[in-house]
Coordinates of C-alpha atoms in Angstrom, one line a residue:
Chain A
M128 CA 17.8 22.8 29.0
N129 CA 18.4 22.8 25.3
F130 CA 18.5 19.7 23.1
W131 CA 22.2 19.1 23.2
D132 CA 22.3 19.4 27.0
Y133 CA 19.5 16.9 27.1
L134 CA 21.4 14.5 24.9
G135 CA 24.4 15.0 27.1
T136 CA 22.7 14.2 30.4
R137 CA 20.5 11.4 29.1
H138 CA 22.8 9.7 26.6
Q139 CA 23.0 6.5 28.7
Q140 CA 19.2 6.1 28.7
L141 CA 19.0 7.1 25.0
L142 CA 21.7 4.7 23.9
T143 CA 20.0 1.8 25.8
D144 CA 16.7 2.6 24.2
A145 CA 18.3 3.0 20.7
Y146 CA 20.1 -0.3 21.2
Q147 CA 16.9 -2.1 22.2
H148 CA 15.0 -0.5 19.3
A149 CA 17.6 -1.6 16.8
S150 CA 17.9 -5.1 18.3
A151 CA 14.2 -5.7 18.4
V152 CA 13.8 -4.6 14.8
F153 CA 16.9 -6.6 13.7
Q154 CA 15.9 -9.8 15.4
C155 CA 12.3 -9.6 14.1
M156 CA 13.6 -8.9 10.6
V157 CA 15.8 -12.0 10.7
V158 CA 12.9 -14.2 11.8
A159 CA 10.6 -12.5 9.3
T160 CA 13.1 -13.0 6.5
V161 CA 13.5 -16.7 7.2
I162 CA 9.7 -17.3 7.5
G163 CA 8.9 -15.0 4.5
V164 CA 11.3 -16.6 2.1
L165 CA 10.1 -20.1 3.3
I166 CA 6.5 -19.0 2.6
G167 CA 7.6 -17.7 -0.8
V168 CA 9.4 -20.9 -1.7
A169 CA 6.5 -23.0 -0.6
T170 CA 3.9 -21.1 -2.6
Y171 CA 5.4 -19.5 -5.7
R172 CA 5.0 -22.6 -7.9
S173 CA 1.3 -22.8 -7.5
E174 CA -0.7 -20.0 -9.0
W175 CA -3.4 -20.4 -6.4
A176 CA -1.3 -20.6 -3.3
G177 CA 1.0 -17.8 -4.4
N178 CA -1.9 -15.5 -5.1
L179 CA -3.5 -16.4 -1.8
A180 CA -0.3 -15.6 0.1
T181 CA 0.0 -12.2 -1.8
T182 CA -3.7 -11.3 -1.1
V183 CA -3.4 -12.3 2.6
T184 CA -0.2 -10.3 3.1
S185 CA -1.5 -7.2 1.4
T186 CA -4.7 -7.4 3.5
V187 CA -2.8 -7.7 6.7
L188 CA -0.7 -4.7 5.6
T189 CA -3.8 -2.5 5.5
I190 CA -4.5 -3.2 9.2
P191 CA -3.3 -0.2 11.3
S192 CA -0.5 -1.2 13.6
L193 CA -2.1 0.1 16.8
A194 CA -5.2 -2.0 16.1
M195 CA -3.0 -5.1 15.4
I196 CA -1.2 -4.6 18.7
G197 CA -4.6 -4.1 20.4
L198 CA -5.7 -7.4 19.0
L199 CA -2.5 -9.1 20.1
I200 CA -2.6 -7.9 23.7
P201 CA -5.5 -10.1 24.9
V202 CA -3.7 -13.1 23.3
V203 CA -0.1 -12.6 24.3
G204 CA -0.3 -10.0 27.0
L205 CA 1.7 -6.7 27.3
G206 CA 5.4 -6.1 26.9
V207 CA 7.9 -7.7 24.6
A208 CA 5.5 -10.4 23.3
P209 CA 3.0 -8.3 21.3
T210 CA 5.9 -6.1 20.0
V211 CA 7.8 -9.1 18.7
T212 CA 4.7 -10.7 17.3
A213 CA 3.5 -7.6 15.5
L214 CA 6.9 -6.7 14.2
T215 CA 7.5 -10.1 12.8
L216 CA 4.1 -10.2 11.2
Y217 CA 4.4 -6.9 9.5
G218 CA 8.0 -7.6 8.6
L219 CA 6.8 -10.8 6.7
L220 CA 4.5 -9.1 4.3
P221 CA 6.8 -7.2 1.9
I222 CA 9.3 -10.1 2.0
V223 CA 6.7 -12.7 1.1
R224 CA 5.4 -10.6 -1.7
N225 CA 8.8 -9.8 -3.2
A226 CA 10.0 -13.4 -2.7
I227 CA 7.0 -14.7 -4.7
V228 CA 7.5 -12.0 -7.4
G229 CA 11.3 -12.7 -7.5
L230 CA 11.0 -16.4 -7.7
R231 CA 8.4 -16.3 -10.3
G232 CA 10.5 -13.9 -12.3
V233 CA 13.4 -16.3 -12.7
D234 CA 13.8 -17.3 -16.3
P235 CA 12.4 -20.9 -16.7
A236 CA 15.1 -21.6 -19.3
L237 CA 17.8 -21.1 -16.6
V238 CA 16.0 -23.5 -14.2
D239 CA 15.7 -26.0 -17.1
A240 CA 19.4 -25.7 -17.8
A241 CA 20.1 -26.3 -14.2
K242 CA 17.9 -29.4 -14.3
G243 CA 19.7 -30.4 -17.5
I244 CA 23.1 -30.5 -15.9
G245 CA 21.7 -32.7 -13.2
M246 CA 21.0 -30.4 -10.3
S247 CA 18.5 -31.6 -7.7
R248 CA 15.4 -29.6 -6.8
L249 CA 17.0 -28.3 -3.6
H250 CA 20.2 -27.5 -5.4
R251 CA 18.4 -25.6 -8.1
L252 CA 16.6 -23.6 -5.5
A253 CA 19.7 -22.8 -3.5
R254 CA 22.1 -22.2 -6.3
V255 CA 20.0 -20.8 -9.1
E256 CA 16.6 -19.6 -8.1
L257 CA 17.2 -17.9 -4.8
P258 CA 20.3 -16.1 -5.9
L259 CA 18.5 -14.7 -8.9
A260 CA 15.5 -13.7 -6.7
W261 CA 17.7 -12.2 -4.0
P262 CA 17.6 -8.5 -5.2
P263 CA 13.8 -8.2 -5.0
I264 CA 13.9 -10.0 -1.6
L265 CA 16.5 -7.6 -0.3
T266 CA 14.3 -4.7 -1.5
G267 CA 11.5 -6.3 0.5
I268 CA 13.7 -6.5 3.6
R269 CA 14.6 -2.8 3.2
V270 CA 11.0 -1.8 3.0
S271 CA 10.1 -4.0 5.9
T272 CA 12.8 -2.6 8.1
Q273 CA 11.8 1.0 7.5
M274 CA 8.2 0.1 8.3
L275 CA 9.1 -1.8 11.4
M276 CA 11.1 1.2 12.8
G277 CA 7.9 3.2 13.0
I278 CA 5.8 0.3 14.2
A279 CA 8.3 -0.5 17.0
A280 CA 7.8 3.1 18.2
I281 CA 4.1 2.6 18.5
A282 CA 4.5 -0.8 20.2
A283 CA 6.2 1.1 23.1
Y284 CA 2.7 2.0 24.1
A285 CA 2.0 -1.7 24.9
S286 CA 5.2 -1.6 27.1
G287 CA 7.4 -2.6 24.3
P288 CA 11.1 -1.8 24.3
G289 CA 12.9 1.0 22.4
L290 CA 12.9 4.6 21.5
G291 CA 9.2 4.8 21.3
N292 CA 9.2 5.0 25.1
E293 CA 11.1 8.3 24.8
I294 CA 8.4 9.7 22.5
F295 CA 5.6 8.5 24.8
R296 CA 7.3 9.9 27.9
G297 CA 7.3 13.2 26.0
I298 CA 3.6 12.9 25.2
A299 CA 2.9 12.1 28.8
S300 CA 4.7 15.2 30.1
L301 CA 3.3 17.6 27.5
G302 CA 3.9 21.2 28.6
S303 CA 7.0 20.3 30.7
K304 CA 10.3 21.7 29.6
N305 CA 11.6 18.3 28.6
A306 CA 8.7 17.2 26.4
L307 CA 10.1 18.6 23.2
N308 CA 13.6 17.2 24.0
Q309 CA 12.2 13.7 24.7
V310 CA 10.0 13.6 21.6
L311 CA 12.8 15.0 19.4
A312 CA 15.4 12.6 20.7
G313 CA 13.1 9.6 20.2
T314 CA 12.0 10.7 16.7
L315 CA 15.5 11.7 15.4
G316 CA 17.0 8.5 17.0
I317 CA 14.6 6.4 15.0
V318 CA 15.3 8.3 11.8
V319 CA 19.0 7.8 12.3
L320 CA 18.6 4.1 13.0
A321 CA 16.5 3.7 9.9
L322 CA 19.1 5.5 7.8
L323 CA 21.9 3.4 9.3
F324 CA 20.0 0.2 8.6
D325 CA 19.3 1.3 5.0
A326 CA 23.0 2.0 4.5
A327 CA 23.8 -1.5 5.9
Y328 CA 21.4 -3.0 3.4
V329 CA 23.1 -1.2 0.5
L330 CA 26.4 -2.7 1.7
I331 CA 24.8 -6.1 2.1
G332 CA 23.5 -5.8 -1.5
R333 CA 26.9 -5.0 -2.8
L334 CA 28.4 -8.0 -1.0
T335 CA 25.7 -10.6 -1.7
I336 CA 24.1 -9.9 -5.0
P337 CA 25.9 -12.0 -7.6
R338 CA 28.0 -9.9 -9.9
G339 CA 26.4 -11.2 -13.0
I340 CA 23.0 -9.8 -12.2
R341 CA 24.0 -6.5 -10.6
V342 CA 22.5 -3.5 -12.3
Chain B
M1153 CA -40.9 -16.2 -31.0
S1154 CA -39.4 -18.1 -33.8
P1155 CA -36.8 -16.4 -35.8
T1156 CA -37.2 -16.8 -39.5
P1157 CA -34.3 -18.5 -41.2
G1158 CA -31.5 -16.2 -42.0
D1159 CA -32.7 -13.7 -39.4
D1160 CA -31.1 -15.5 -36.4
P1161 CA -30.2 -12.7 -33.9
H1162 CA -27.0 -14.6 -33.0
A1163 CA -25.8 -15.1 -36.5
P1164 CA -22.9 -12.8 -37.6
R1165 CA -25.0 -10.4 -39.5
R1166 CA -22.1 -8.1 -40.1
G1167 CA -19.7 -10.6 -41.4
P1168 CA -20.7 -11.3 -45.0
V1169 CA -21.9 -7.8 -45.5
A1170 CA -18.7 -6.3 -44.3
R1171 CA -16.7 -8.6 -46.4
Q1172 CA -18.5 -7.7 -49.6
A1173 CA -18.6 -4.0 -49.0
A1174 CA -15.6 -1.8 -48.9
R1175 CA -13.1 -2.6 -46.2
P1176 CA -14.3 -2.1 -42.7
P1177 CA -13.1 1.0 -40.8
G1178 CA -9.5 0.7 -39.9
E1179 CA -8.5 -1.4 -42.9
H1180 CA -6.9 0.1 -46.0
E1181 CA -5.7 -1.2 -49.2
V1182 CA -2.2 -0.2 -50.0
K1183 CA -0.9 -1.3 -53.4
G1184 CA -3.4 -4.1 -53.5
L1185 CA -2.5 -5.4 -50.1
A1186 CA -4.9 -5.3 -47.1
F1187 CA -3.6 -3.4 -44.1
R1188 CA -5.3 -3.1 -40.8
D1189 CA -4.8 -0.5 -38.1
A1190 CA -3.6 -2.2 -35.0
Y1191 CA -6.5 -1.1 -32.9
R1192 CA -7.0 -4.3 -31.1
D1193 CA -3.4 -4.7 -29.9
E1194 CA -3.0 -1.2 -28.9
Y1195 CA -6.1 -0.7 -26.9
G1196 CA -7.6 -4.1 -26.3
E1197 CA -10.8 -2.8 -27.8
D1198 CA -12.8 -4.1 -30.6
P1199 CA -14.3 -1.3 -32.6
E1200 CA -17.4 -1.9 -34.6
G1201 CA -16.8 -4.4 -37.4
Y1202 CA -13.7 -6.1 -36.1
G1203 CA -15.4 -9.2 -34.7
A1204 CA -16.5 -10.0 -38.2
E1205 CA -12.9 -10.3 -39.4
D1206 CA -11.8 -12.5 -36.5
P1207 CA -9.7 -15.4 -37.7
A1208 CA -11.4 -17.6 -35.1
G1209 CA -14.4 -17.4 -37.2
P1210 CA -17.4 -15.1 -36.8
G1211 CA -19.8 -16.3 -34.2
P1212 CA -22.0 -15.2 -31.3
S1213 CA -18.9 -14.8 -29.0
A1214 CA -17.3 -12.4 -31.5
S1215 CA -19.6 -9.6 -30.6
P1216 CA -17.8 -6.7 -28.8
V1217 CA -20.1 -6.9 -25.8
A1218 CA -19.6 -10.5 -25.1
R1219 CA -15.8 -10.5 -25.2
E1220 CA -15.6 -7.6 -22.8
P1221 CA -14.7 -9.1 -19.4
R1222 CA -16.5 -7.8 -16.4
R1223 CA -14.5 -5.2 -14.6
V1224 CA -15.9 -6.0 -11.2
T1225 CA -16.5 -9.6 -10.6
W1226 CA -19.2 -10.6 -8.1
Q1227 CA -16.7 -12.3 -5.9
K1228 CA -14.9 -9.1 -5.5
L1229 CA -18.1 -7.3 -4.8
T1230 CA -19.4 -9.6 -2.1
F1231 CA -16.6 -11.5 -0.4
L1232 CA -15.0 -8.8 1.7
P1233 CA -18.2 -7.0 2.8
A1234 CA -19.7 -10.4 3.8
L1235 CA -16.6 -11.2 5.8
L1236 CA -16.6 -7.8 7.5
A1237 CA -20.3 -8.1 8.3
A1238 CA -19.7 -11.5 9.8
V1239 CA -16.9 -10.1 12.0
L1240 CA -19.1 -7.2 13.1
L1241 CA -22.0 -9.6 13.8
A1242 CA -19.8 -11.9 15.9
T1243 CA -18.4 -8.9 17.8
W1244 CA -22.0 -7.6 18.5
L1245 CA -23.2 -11.0 19.7
W1246 CA -20.1 -11.3 21.9
F1247 CA -20.8 -7.9 23.4
A1248 CA -24.5 -8.6 23.9
R1249 CA -23.5 -11.5 26.2
A1250 CA -20.4 -10.2 27.8
D1251 CA -20.9 -8.6 31.2
L1252 CA -18.9 -5.4 31.4
D1253 CA -17.6 -3.9 34.6
P1254 CA -18.3 -0.2 35.4
I1255 CA -15.1 1.0 33.9
S1256 CA -15.7 -0.7 30.5
R1257 CA -19.3 0.3 30.5
N1258 CA -18.3 3.9 31.2
A1259 CA -15.8 3.9 28.4
L1260 CA -18.4 2.6 25.9
S1261 CA -21.5 4.5 27.1
D1262 CA -23.2 7.6 25.8
G1263 CA -22.6 6.8 22.2
Q1264 CA -18.8 7.2 22.7
V1265 CA -18.2 4.4 20.3
G1266 CA -20.2 6.1 17.6
K1267 CA -18.5 9.3 18.3
A1268 CA -15.1 7.8 18.0
L1269 CA -16.0 6.1 14.8
R1270 CA -17.4 9.3 13.3
Q1271 CA -14.3 11.2 14.3
H1272 CA -12.1 8.6 12.8
V1273 CA -14.0 8.6 9.5
E1274 CA -13.9 12.4 9.6
L1275 CA -10.2 12.5 10.2
T1276 CA -9.6 10.0 7.4
A1277 CA -11.8 11.8 4.9
L1278 CA -10.6 15.3 5.6
S1279 CA -6.9 14.3 5.7
T1280 CA -7.3 12.4 2.4
F1281 CA -8.9 15.4 0.8
F1282 CA -6.1 17.7 1.9
V1283 CA -3.5 15.2 0.8
L1284 CA -4.9 15.0 -2.6
I1285 CA -5.3 18.8 -3.1
I1286 CA -1.7 19.3 -2.0
A1287 CA 0.1 16.3 -3.5
I1288 CA -1.4 16.0 -7.0
P1289 CA -1.0 19.7 -8.1
L1290 CA 2.5 19.7 -6.6
G1291 CA 3.3 16.5 -8.5
I1292 CA 2.0 18.1 -11.7
L1293 CA 4.1 21.2 -11.0
L1294 CA 7.2 19.2 -10.3
T1295 CA 7.0 17.4 -13.6
R1296 CA 6.7 20.7 -15.7
R1297 CA 9.8 21.7 -17.5
R1298 CA 10.5 24.7 -15.3
F1299 CA 10.3 23.0 -12.0
R1300 CA 11.6 19.6 -13.0
K1301 CA 14.8 20.2 -11.1
G1302 CA 12.8 20.1 -7.9
A1303 CA 11.6 16.6 -8.4
P1304 CA 14.7 14.7 -7.2
V1305 CA 14.7 16.8 -4.1
A1306 CA 11.1 16.0 -3.4
M1307 CA 11.7 12.3 -4.0
A1308 CA 14.7 12.3 -1.7
L1309 CA 12.6 14.1 0.9
A1310 CA 9.8 11.5 0.4
N1311 CA 12.2 8.7 1.0
T1312 CA 13.6 10.2 4.2
G1313 CA 10.1 11.1 5.3
Q1314 CA 9.2 7.4 5.2
A1315 CA 11.9 6.8 7.9
T1316 CA 10.2 9.2 10.3
P1317 CA 7.9 7.4 12.7
A1318 CA 4.4 8.7 12.5
I1319 CA 4.0 8.9 16.2
G1320 CA 7.1 11.1 16.6
L1321 CA 5.9 13.4 13.9
L1322 CA 2.5 13.7 15.5
A1323 CA 4.0 14.3 19.0
L1324 CA 6.2 17.1 17.6
L1325 CA 3.2 18.7 16.0
V1326 CA 1.2 18.5 19.2
I1327 CA 3.9 20.3 21.0
W1328 CA 4.1 22.9 18.3
L1329 CA 0.4 23.4 17.6
G1330 CA -1.1 22.3 20.9
I1331 CA -3.4 19.5 21.7
G1332 CA -6.4 19.0 19.5
E1333 CA -7.8 17.9 16.1
R1334 CA -5.7 20.4 14.2
A1335 CA -2.4 18.9 15.2
A1336 CA -3.6 15.4 14.5
L1337 CA -5.0 16.4 11.1
T1338 CA -1.8 18.2 10.1
G1339 CA 0.3 15.2 11.1
I1340 CA -1.8 12.8 9.2
V1341 CA -1.7 15.0 6.1
I1342 CA 2.1 15.5 6.2
Y1343 CA 2.6 11.8 6.7
A1344 CA 0.6 10.8 3.6
V1345 CA 1.5 13.7 1.2
L1346 CA 4.9 12.3 0.4
P1347 CA 3.9 8.8 -0.9
V1348 CA 1.1 10.3 -3.0
L1349 CA 3.4 12.9 -4.3
S1350 CA 6.0 10.4 -5.4
N1351 CA 3.3 8.3 -6.9
T1352 CA 2.0 11.2 -9.0
I1353 CA 5.5 12.2 -10.1
A1354 CA 6.3 8.6 -11.1
G1355 CA 2.9 8.3 -12.9
L1356 CA 3.4 11.5 -15.0
R1357 CA 7.0 10.6 -15.8
A1358 CA 6.2 7.1 -17.0
N1359 CA 4.1 8.6 -19.8
D1360 CA 5.4 7.7 -23.2
P1361 CA 7.2 10.9 -24.4
T1362 CA 6.3 10.1 -28.0
L1363 CA 2.6 10.4 -27.1
L1364 CA 3.2 13.8 -25.6
E1365 CA 5.2 14.7 -28.7
A1366 CA 2.3 13.6 -30.9
A1367 CA -0.2 15.6 -28.8
R1368 CA 2.0 18.7 -29.2
G1369 CA 2.4 17.9 -32.8
I1370 CA -1.3 18.1 -33.5
G1371 CA -1.3 21.5 -32.0
M1372 CA -2.5 21.0 -28.5
S1373 CA -1.7 23.6 -26.0
P1374 CA 0.4 22.7 -22.9
L1375 CA -2.8 22.8 -20.8
G1376 CA -4.5 20.6 -23.4
V1377 CA -1.6 18.1 -23.4
L1378 CA -1.8 18.0 -19.6
T1379 CA -5.5 17.5 -19.2
R1380 CA -6.4 15.4 -22.2
V1381 CA -3.3 13.2 -22.5
E1382 CA -1.0 13.2 -19.5
L1383 CA -3.5 13.1 -16.7
P1384 CA -5.8 10.5 -18.2
L1385 CA -2.7 8.3 -18.8
A1386 CA -1.5 8.8 -15.2
V1387 CA -5.0 8.1 -13.7
P1388 CA -4.2 4.5 -12.6
L1389 CA -1.1 5.6 -10.7
I1390 CA -2.8 8.6 -9.2
L1391 CA -5.7 6.4 -8.1
A1392 CA -3.2 3.9 -6.5
G1393 CA -1.8 6.9 -4.7
V1394 CA -5.3 7.8 -3.4
R1395 CA -5.7 4.3 -2.1
T1396 CA -2.3 4.4 -0.4
A1397 CA -3.3 7.7 1.2
L1398 CA -6.6 6.4 2.4
V1399 CA -5.2 3.3 4.0
L1400 CA -2.3 5.2 5.5
N1401 CA -4.6 7.8 6.9
V1402 CA -7.0 5.3 8.5
G1403 CA -3.9 3.9 10.3
T1404 CA -2.3 7.3 11.3
A1405 CA -5.7 8.5 12.5
T1406 CA -5.6 5.8 15.2
L1407 CA -2.6 7.7 16.6
A1408 CA -4.7 11.0 16.7
T1409 CA -5.7 10.0 20.2
F1410 CA -2.2 10.7 21.5
G1411 CA -2.7 14.3 20.4
G1412 CA -6.2 14.7 21.7
G1413 CA -7.6 14.3 18.2
G1414 CA -10.1 11.5 19.1
G1415 CA -10.9 8.6 16.7
L1416 CA -11.0 4.9 17.3
G1417 CA -7.5 5.1 18.9
V1418 CA -9.3 6.4 22.0
L1419 CA -10.9 3.1 22.6
I1420 CA -7.7 1.2 22.0
T1421 CA -5.6 3.3 24.4
T1422 CA -8.4 3.4 27.0
G1423 CA -8.5 -0.4 26.8
I1424 CA -4.7 -0.7 27.2
T1425 CA -4.2 1.8 30.0
N1426 CA -7.2 0.5 32.0
Q1427 CA -6.5 -3.1 31.2
R1428 CA -10.1 -3.6 29.9
M1429 CA -10.0 -6.1 27.1
P1430 CA -13.5 -5.6 25.8
V1431 CA -12.9 -1.9 25.1
L1432 CA -9.5 -2.7 23.6
M1433 CA -11.0 -5.5 21.4
L1434 CA -13.9 -3.3 20.2
G1435 CA -11.6 -0.4 19.3
S1436 CA -9.2 -2.7 17.5
I1437 CA -11.9 -4.7 15.6
L1438 CA -13.7 -1.5 14.5
T1439 CA -10.4 0.0 13.3
V1440 CA -9.5 -3.2 11.3
V1441 CA -13.0 -3.3 9.8
L1442 CA -12.9 0.3 8.8
A1443 CA -9.4 0.0 7.3
L1444 CA -10.3 -3.1 5.2
L1445 CA -13.6 -1.4 4.1
V1446 CA -11.8 1.7 3.0
D1447 CA -9.2 -0.3 1.1
W1448 CA -12.0 -2.3 -0.6
L1449 CA -13.9 0.9 -1.6
A1450 CA -10.7 2.4 -3.0
S1451 CA -9.9 -0.8 -4.9
L1452 CA -13.4 -0.6 -6.5
A1453 CA -12.8 3.0 -7.4
E1454 CA -9.5 2.1 -8.9
I1455 CA -11.1 -0.4 -11.2
V1456 CA -14.1 1.7 -12.1
L1457 CA -12.4 5.0 -12.7
S1458 CA -9.4 3.8 -14.7
P1459 CA -9.7 4.7 -18.4
R1460 CA -10.8 1.6 -20.2
G1461 CA -8.1 1.9 -22.9
L1462 CA -5.4 1.4 -20.3
E1463 CA -6.7 -1.8 -18.9
V1464 CA -4.2 -4.7 -18.9
R1465 CA -5.8 -7.8 -20.3
S1466 CA -4.3 -11.2 -19.8

């Protein structure tokens, strides 16, 4: 059975896996973005807290994902829970870092001007600082998503959802005729999903980055 | 020991002398006006004799040695190793008291933990070595005039490569090359070459073209420009690439177990498939400790090996 035949006969399964992969990554990214930006907003004004957040996130980023999942299993069990926890945790890191860098990079004169025309703290944050810090945050989201695509594949080993299952099925049946097809389908599926997400982010960037600061 | 007056070792001995004598090195007189080479701003260094002319006033702190900040602070040297040692100690104490069932004991017996750890370190070190000897020369080649057209292609390839899941790449290689350490090693190397390559290219490209022009202008050969100007200037970025490679490789090496390559991943997967939490925990903790240790060592190397003139001072 060649690859195209394989895709033809298994497309139902593959589409389900692809959908689950994309939806797991997407949902975790939404949660990670919200939490990451909140952490950034909470810490960027203090030198100490901001640096602590950056150091902690970069330390966690060096932990291999399989080890992280391994540490999570005794706590939350197998299945969707460790996948979602690990994905959200890893997804946070580039976003927190970029949010802090972005928010600190906002010209203080602009914030001062906003204060001068009578904007409240919350208003300044929502109308001035966050829109200006949005491009780096969006870059962080892109980096996170690419990373999560690969981590989600590994999480399938802890009975997580997604295309990683296809790859692990292939590894389990090494030597059989379908092993290559399964691994190839899983891998290429993830690459395609990653590229689709990336294209979507370019579009989101076009739509959401204020025209005045577009490069 | 009582210093005789006027011979205080802390007194600015150079100051008055330098001022009376001809202008100190780096200062010239142009049409009666004093000019000073901008050594300090350019390099953050304080060549002999400059402390004396400091507007803040010559004093004990003005000596070049005293104002040099320590590159490696003691906090940086001690904090992480202490933390990791504490984690390892806690794990060991926990294991000494835990009572393991036969399956767990079997998985951890006969020095299998040591073997897995050794394999893991071996995989990481070997793959990093190969990554460096492939990526750095390739990066240099792709920034030469003749091959410069290839650089965007390599960069685009690097970006797509990032989207490929490591586990899928490894599985494909295992199918192609067969089970064993070779497939695992190849996969780890391929996965890390691209980030280091793009780091090297970015580092060499970021060099100020006027410096290269100047180097050529004083008659340096292309090889001389490369080895004496370009590479030293790109050292920080290349070292950052090495660090990236090391950290990536420790992580990818955990996946080597899926291709029969051994490593600490063996303990993790055994723990998951047999539902034996002690084995799983031990594998995971050792992996985490190894990753953080490697990152720490690489960060020290980054600080120590960077050319001093390129340091950013706040």
